Tab-separated table of C-alpha atoms and ligand atoms in Angstrom:
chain	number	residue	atom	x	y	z
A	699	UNK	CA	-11.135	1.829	9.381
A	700	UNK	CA	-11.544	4.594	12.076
A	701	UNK	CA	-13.087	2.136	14.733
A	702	UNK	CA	-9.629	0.095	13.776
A	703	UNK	CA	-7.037	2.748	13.279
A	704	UNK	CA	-8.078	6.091	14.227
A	705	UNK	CA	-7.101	8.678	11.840
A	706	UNK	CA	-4.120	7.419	10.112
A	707	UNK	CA	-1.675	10.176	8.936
A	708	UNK	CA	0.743	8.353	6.626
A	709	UNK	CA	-0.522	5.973	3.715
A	710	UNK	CA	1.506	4.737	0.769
A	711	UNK	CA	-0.274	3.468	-1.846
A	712	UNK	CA	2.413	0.758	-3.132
A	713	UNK	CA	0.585	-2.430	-4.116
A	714	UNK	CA	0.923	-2.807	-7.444
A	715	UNK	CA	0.630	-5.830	-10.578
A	716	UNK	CA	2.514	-5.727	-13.692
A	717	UNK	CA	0.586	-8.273	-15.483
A	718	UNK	CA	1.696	-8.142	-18.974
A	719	UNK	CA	5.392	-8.489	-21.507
A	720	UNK	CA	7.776	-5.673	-21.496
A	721	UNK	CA	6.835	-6.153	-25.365
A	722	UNK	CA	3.073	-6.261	-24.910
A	723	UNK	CA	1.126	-3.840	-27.545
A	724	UNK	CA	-2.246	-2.063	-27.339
A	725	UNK	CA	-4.078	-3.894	-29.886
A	726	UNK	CA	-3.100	-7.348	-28.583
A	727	UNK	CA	-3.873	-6.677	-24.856
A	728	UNK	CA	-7.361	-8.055	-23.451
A	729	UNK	CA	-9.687	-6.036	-22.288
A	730	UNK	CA	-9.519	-8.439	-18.834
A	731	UNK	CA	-6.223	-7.444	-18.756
A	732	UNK	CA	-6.669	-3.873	-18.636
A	733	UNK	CA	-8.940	-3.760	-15.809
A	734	UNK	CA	-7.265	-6.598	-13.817
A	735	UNK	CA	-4.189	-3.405	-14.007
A	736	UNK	CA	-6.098	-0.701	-13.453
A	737	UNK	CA	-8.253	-2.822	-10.861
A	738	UNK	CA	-4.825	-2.557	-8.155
A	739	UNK	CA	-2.558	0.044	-9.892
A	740	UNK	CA	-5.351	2.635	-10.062
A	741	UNK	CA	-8.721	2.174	-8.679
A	742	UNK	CA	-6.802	0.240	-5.587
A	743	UNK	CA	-4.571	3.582	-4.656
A	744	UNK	CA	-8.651	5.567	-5.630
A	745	UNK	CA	-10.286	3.764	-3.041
A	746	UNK	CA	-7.613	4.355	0.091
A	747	UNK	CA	-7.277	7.733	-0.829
A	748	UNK	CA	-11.276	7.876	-0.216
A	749	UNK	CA	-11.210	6.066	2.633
A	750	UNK	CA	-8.384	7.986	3.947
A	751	UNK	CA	-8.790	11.593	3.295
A	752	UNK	CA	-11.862	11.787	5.525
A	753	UNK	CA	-9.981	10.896	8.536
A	754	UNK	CA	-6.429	13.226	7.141
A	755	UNK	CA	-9.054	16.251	7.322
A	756	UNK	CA	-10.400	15.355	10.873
A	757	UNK	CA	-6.383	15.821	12.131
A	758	UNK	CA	-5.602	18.573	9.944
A	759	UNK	CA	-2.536	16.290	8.696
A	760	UNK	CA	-1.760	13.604	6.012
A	761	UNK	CA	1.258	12.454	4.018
A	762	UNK	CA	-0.141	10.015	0.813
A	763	UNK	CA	2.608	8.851	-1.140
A	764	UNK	CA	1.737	6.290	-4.313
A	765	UNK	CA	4.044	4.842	-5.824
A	766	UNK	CA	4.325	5.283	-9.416
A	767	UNK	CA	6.981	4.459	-12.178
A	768	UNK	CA	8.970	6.377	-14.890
A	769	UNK	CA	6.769	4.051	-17.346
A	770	UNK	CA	3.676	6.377	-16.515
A	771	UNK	CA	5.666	9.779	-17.062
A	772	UNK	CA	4.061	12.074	-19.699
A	773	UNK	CA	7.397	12.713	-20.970
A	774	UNK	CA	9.191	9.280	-21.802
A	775	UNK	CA	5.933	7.465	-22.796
A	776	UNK	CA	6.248	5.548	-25.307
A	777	UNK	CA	5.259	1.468	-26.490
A	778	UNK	CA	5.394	-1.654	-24.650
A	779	UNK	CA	3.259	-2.500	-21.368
A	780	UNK	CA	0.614	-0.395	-21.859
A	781	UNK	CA	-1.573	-1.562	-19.718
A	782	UNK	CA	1.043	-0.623	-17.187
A	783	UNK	CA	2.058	2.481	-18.549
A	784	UNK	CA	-1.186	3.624	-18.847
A	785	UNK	CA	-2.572	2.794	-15.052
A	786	UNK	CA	0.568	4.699	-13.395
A	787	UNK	CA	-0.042	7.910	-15.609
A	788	UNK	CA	-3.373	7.555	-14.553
A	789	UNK	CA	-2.002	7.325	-10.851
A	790	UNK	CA	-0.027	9.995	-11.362
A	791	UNK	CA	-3.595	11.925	-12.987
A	792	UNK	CA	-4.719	10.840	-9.726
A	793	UNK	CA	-1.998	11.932	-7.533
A	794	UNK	CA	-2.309	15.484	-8.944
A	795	UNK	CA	-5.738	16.279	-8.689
A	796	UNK	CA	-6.231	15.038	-5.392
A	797	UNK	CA	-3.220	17.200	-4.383
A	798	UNK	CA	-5.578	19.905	-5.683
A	799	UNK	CA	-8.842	19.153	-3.735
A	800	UNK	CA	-6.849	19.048	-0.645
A	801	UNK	CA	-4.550	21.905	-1.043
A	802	UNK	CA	-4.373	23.850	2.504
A	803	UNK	CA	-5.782	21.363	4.586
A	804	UNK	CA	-2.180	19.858	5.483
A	805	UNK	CA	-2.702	16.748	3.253
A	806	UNK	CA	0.147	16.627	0.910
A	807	UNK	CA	-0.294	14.165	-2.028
A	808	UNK	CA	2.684	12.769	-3.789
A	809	UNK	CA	3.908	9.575	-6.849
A	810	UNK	CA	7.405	8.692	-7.116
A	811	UNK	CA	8.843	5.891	-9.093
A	812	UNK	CA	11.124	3.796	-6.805
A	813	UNK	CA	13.731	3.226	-9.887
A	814	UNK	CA	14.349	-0.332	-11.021
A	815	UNK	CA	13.800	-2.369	-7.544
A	816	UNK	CA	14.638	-5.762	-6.898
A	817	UNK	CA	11.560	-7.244	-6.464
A	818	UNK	CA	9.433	-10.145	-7.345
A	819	UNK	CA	8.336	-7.496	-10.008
A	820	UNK	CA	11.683	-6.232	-10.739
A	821	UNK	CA	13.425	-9.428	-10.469
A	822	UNK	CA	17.227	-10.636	-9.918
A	823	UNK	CA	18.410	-7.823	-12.858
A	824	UNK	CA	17.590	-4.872	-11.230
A	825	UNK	CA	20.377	-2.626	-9.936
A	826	UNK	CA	18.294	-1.267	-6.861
A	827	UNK	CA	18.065	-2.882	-3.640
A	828	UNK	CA	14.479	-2.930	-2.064
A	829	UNK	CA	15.987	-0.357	0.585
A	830	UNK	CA	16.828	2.142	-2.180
A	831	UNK	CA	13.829	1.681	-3.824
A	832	UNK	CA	11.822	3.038	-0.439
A	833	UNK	CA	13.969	5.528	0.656
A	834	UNK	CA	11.832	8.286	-0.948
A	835	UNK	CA	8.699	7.130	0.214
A	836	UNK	CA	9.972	6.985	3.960
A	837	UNK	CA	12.265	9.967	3.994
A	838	UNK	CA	11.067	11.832	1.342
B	1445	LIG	N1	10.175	-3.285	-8.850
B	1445	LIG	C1	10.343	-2.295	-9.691
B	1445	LIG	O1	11.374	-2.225	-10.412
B	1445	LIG	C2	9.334	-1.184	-9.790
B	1445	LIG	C3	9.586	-0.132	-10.666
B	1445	LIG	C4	8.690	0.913	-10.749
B	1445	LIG	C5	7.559	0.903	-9.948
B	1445	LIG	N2	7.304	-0.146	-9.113
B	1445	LIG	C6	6.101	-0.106	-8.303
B	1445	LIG	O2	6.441	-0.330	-6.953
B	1445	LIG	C7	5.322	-0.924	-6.267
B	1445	LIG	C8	5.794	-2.161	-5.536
B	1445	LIG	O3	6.199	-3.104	-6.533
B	1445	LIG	P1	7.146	-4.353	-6.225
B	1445	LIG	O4	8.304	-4.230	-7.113
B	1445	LIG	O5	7.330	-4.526	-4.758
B	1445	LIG	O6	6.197	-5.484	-6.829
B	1445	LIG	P2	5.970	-6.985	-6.334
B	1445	LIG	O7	7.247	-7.563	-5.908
B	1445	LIG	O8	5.220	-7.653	-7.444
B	1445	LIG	O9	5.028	-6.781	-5.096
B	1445	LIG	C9	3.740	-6.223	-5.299
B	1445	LIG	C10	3.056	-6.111	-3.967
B	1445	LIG	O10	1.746	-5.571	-4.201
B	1445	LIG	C11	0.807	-6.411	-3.533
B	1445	LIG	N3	-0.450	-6.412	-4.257
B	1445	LIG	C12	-0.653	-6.603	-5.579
B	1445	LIG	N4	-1.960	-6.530	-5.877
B	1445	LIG	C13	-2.601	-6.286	-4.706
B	1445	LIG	C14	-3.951	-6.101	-4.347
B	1445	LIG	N5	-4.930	-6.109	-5.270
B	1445	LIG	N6	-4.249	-5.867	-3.053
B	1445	LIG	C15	-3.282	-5.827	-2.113
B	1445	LIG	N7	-1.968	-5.980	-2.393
B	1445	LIG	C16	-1.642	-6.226	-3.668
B	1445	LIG	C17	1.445	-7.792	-3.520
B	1445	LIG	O11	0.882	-8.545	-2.485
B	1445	LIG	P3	0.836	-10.141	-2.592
B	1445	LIG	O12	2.257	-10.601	-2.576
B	1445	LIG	O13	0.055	-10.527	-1.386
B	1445	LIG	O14	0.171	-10.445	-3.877
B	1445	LIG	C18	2.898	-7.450	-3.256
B	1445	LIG	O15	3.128	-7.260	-1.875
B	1445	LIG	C19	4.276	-1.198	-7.341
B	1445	LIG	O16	3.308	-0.182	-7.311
B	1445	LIG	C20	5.072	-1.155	-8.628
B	1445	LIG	O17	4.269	-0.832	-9.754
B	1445	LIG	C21	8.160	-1.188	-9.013
């Protein structure tokens, strides 16, 4: 990546699968299901935060953003798409401890949830435009 890039300073983590019902429940998802999740929603946003915080350090500067979703928020969990659910609190488990490791180096690690987008994942219902649903990651 550094032959490639150099040391990038920005990277948003936003690729992300929803692979399940809205109504899905614990003991009827597949275990194949759970790691196909957690494959891109978690270990995805893991590995290019390894990859990347090598070469932040070198510059002394880095902005990670991944991109989360209220359905992984401690505080409103509750049932349907767990496997979901589960892979963006683990993100935002993620987010928080690497904000930790690389407190004072001029990293800054952030998750937001980009609201109800419309998206291929969102679809036609959804109430925010995909321009809305960036506008924290870019500004913020
Ligand atoms: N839309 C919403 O209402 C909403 C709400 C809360 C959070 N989010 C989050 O926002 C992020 C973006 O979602 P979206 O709404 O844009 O979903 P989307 O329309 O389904 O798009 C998902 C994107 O992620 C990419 N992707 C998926 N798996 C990947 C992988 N293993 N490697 C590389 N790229 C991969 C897809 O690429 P390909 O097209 O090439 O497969 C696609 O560009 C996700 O993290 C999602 O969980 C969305």
């Amino acid at each position: 990546m550094e032959k490639q890039h150099g040391s990038p300073s920005v990277l948003v983590n936003n690729a992300g699968v929803y692979p399940e019902a809205t109504d899905a429940k614990v003991v009827d998802t597949s275990t194949a299901l759970w790691r196909e999740t957690f494959e891109t929603n978690l270990f995805g946003a893991m590995r290019m935060c390894r990859d990347v915080v090598p070469l932040m350090k070198k510059i002394r500067y880095g902005r990670i953003v991944n991109i989360s979703s209220g359905l992984g928020q401690m505080h409103q969990m509750g049932e349907g798409s767990p496997a979901y659910r589960v892979s963006k609190a683990a993100l935002n488990a993620l987010t928080r401890t690497l904000a930790a490791e690389v407190a004072g180096t001029g990293i800054l690690v952030n998750s937001m949830s980009p609201g109800w987008v419309k998206t291929d994942m969102g679809g036609e219902e959804a109430p925010r435009s995909v321009e809305e649903g960036a506008d924290t990651a870019v500004v913020g």
